[in-house]
């Protein structure tokens, strides 16, 4: 048997530019894949075992794909669930998972709302597929990875993260309709820079208010459907319908619904603003999105509010907002490209993490979605 080649599977993180907590309401989102990524340096084997070592912790895991073939028997409650879960979901979708020996590393930070989970799943999907494109197409792979996270890992996320990680395109954002799953590219204006500022508070979706928000959105949709029977999800709600609902809907549910309705409008406004190069308008939408997530959706925390406030006060910044699920994580900042260096320095100087440190602030660029890195080359 010819030994299989050494390959490197890579999957970028993502930043959601706008459209937060809309994906599971069949709404609109606009993420971009970023130039921070998870990598698996691997070679495939003929065994049904994944032998993988993490570079960050040094942990090594031997994952028997047959022993861990279903969520019921395979879940361990640790990071290896992402590997076993992705293998399960690929096979459930009609693909085949092969074992590999690999090293898992990269520069994508974990727990900062940049989708390290989806990146791990998509990188695993490529490694488990022996370096061939997993499943029939990107959408099938993204959906399988979402299923791995929902049903194997046990986190009820929407499609946003896996879609962005699979479909990312250099220099563009993705405008995705989470109902039809149609998307189009939105070119990012050359004069715009995007920075990610980490609050220093790590977050986890499991056990956070995330599941509660999903339930509240379902309850709000059920309440609104008694007024408009054609409504299937909050995606179908309009400002007029919310007006008509008035007191018949509990205040908290009305606020959740209002966030979703207004956020979908802001996604479209931001796409138009990018397409016309109107960074000021896009910045206003970012700030309005943050206010809505803070006041109506209640997923911000004081550290994120403060970070947004600091960023917005730095010269050259058009807007900033929390990005991802909330309850900690990071803020995305829209700035003039010519000012990016000064903006990063201004944010570092103006915000301190809970333990008194400077926040990590990075400029990120829209990047291509998951795949293999260039083939290995001779070095001599
Ligand atoms: C997390 C989830 C996504 C999405 C966002 C909120 O990142 O994984 O599916 O719901 O929160 O927009």
Tab-separated table of N, CA and C and ligand atoms in Angstrom, residues 14 16 19-24 115 157-161 203 205 210 324-325, ligand 1:
chain	number	residue	atom	x	y	z
A	14	UNK	N	-14.851	32.936	11.356
A	14	UNK	CA	-15.710	33.900	10.661
A	14	UNK	C	-16.032	35.034	11.624
A	16	UNK	N	-19.253	37.634	11.997
A	16	UNK	CA	-20.545	38.021	11.440
A	16	UNK	C	-20.577	39.543	11.425
A	19	UNK	N	-26.445	40.926	11.284
A	19	UNK	CA	-27.470	39.881	11.146
A	19	UNK	C	-27.268	38.890	12.280
A	20	UNK	N	-27.518	39.376	13.504
A	20	UNK	CA	-27.231	38.536	14.683
A	20	UNK	C	-28.519	37.980	15.265
A	21	UNK	N	-28.470	36.691	15.583
A	21	UNK	CA	-29.637	35.980	16.119
A	21	UNK	C	-30.811	36.009	15.139
A	22	UNK	N	-30.488	36.088	13.879
A	22	UNK	CA	-31.514	36.018	12.842
A	22	UNK	C	-31.491	34.658	12.133
A	23	UNK	N	-30.356	33.940	12.208
A	23	UNK	CA	-30.261	32.707	11.389
A	23	UNK	C	-31.309	31.676	11.781
A	24	UNK	N	-31.518	31.485	13.078
A	24	UNK	CA	-32.499	30.470	13.489
A	24	UNK	C	-33.937	31.011	13.436
A	115	UNK	N	-16.197	31.437	15.810
A	115	UNK	CA	-16.562	30.149	15.216
A	115	UNK	C	-15.435	29.145	15.142
A	157	UNK	N	-26.954	25.546	17.566
A	157	UNK	CA	-26.650	26.732	16.750
A	157	UNK	C	-27.408	26.692	15.422
A	158	UNK	N	-27.490	27.843	14.756
A	158	UNK	CA	-28.085	27.917	13.421
A	158	UNK	C	-27.030	27.597	12.357
A	159	UNK	N	-27.295	27.989	11.100
A	159	UNK	CA	-26.420	27.629	9.980
A	159	UNK	C	-25.318	28.661	9.722
A	160	UNK	N	-25.435	29.835	10.352
A	160	UNK	CA	-24.516	30.951	10.086
A	160	UNK	C	-23.040	30.539	10.047
A	161	UNK	N	-22.577	29.916	11.110
A	161	UNK	CA	-21.138	29.693	11.263
A	161	UNK	C	-20.597	28.710	10.229
A	203	UNK	N	-16.803	32.819	25.904
A	203	UNK	CA	-18.213	32.483	25.916
A	203	UNK	C	-18.416	31.065	25.423
A	205	UNK	N	-21.791	28.623	23.970
A	205	UNK	CA	-23.233	28.673	23.688
A	205	UNK	C	-24.022	27.738	24.580
A	210	UNK	N	-28.469	31.445	25.125
A	210	UNK	CA	-28.730	31.206	23.699
A	210	UNK	C	-29.984	30.351	23.487
A	324	UNK	N	-21.437	37.543	16.965
A	324	UNK	CA	-21.609	36.175	17.456
A	324	UNK	C	-22.756	36.104	18.448
A	325	UNK	N	-22.772	35.058	19.228
A	325	UNK	CA	-23.906	34.795	20.105
A	325	UNK	C	-24.084	35.793	21.238
B	1	LIG	C1	-23.852	31.748	17.382
B	1	LIG	C2	-24.524	30.614	16.616
B	1	LIG	C3	-25.041	31.115	15.263
B	1	LIG	C4	-25.884	32.372	15.425
B	1	LIG	C5	-25.165	33.402	16.295
B	1	LIG	C6	-26.005	34.595	16.598
B	1	LIG	O1	-22.687	32.148	16.741
B	1	LIG	O2	-23.616	29.562	16.411
B	1	LIG	O3	-25.763	30.086	14.606
B	1	LIG	O4	-27.148	32.062	15.930
B	1	LIG	O5	-24.742	32.832	17.521
B	1	LIG	O6	-26.200	35.353	15.458
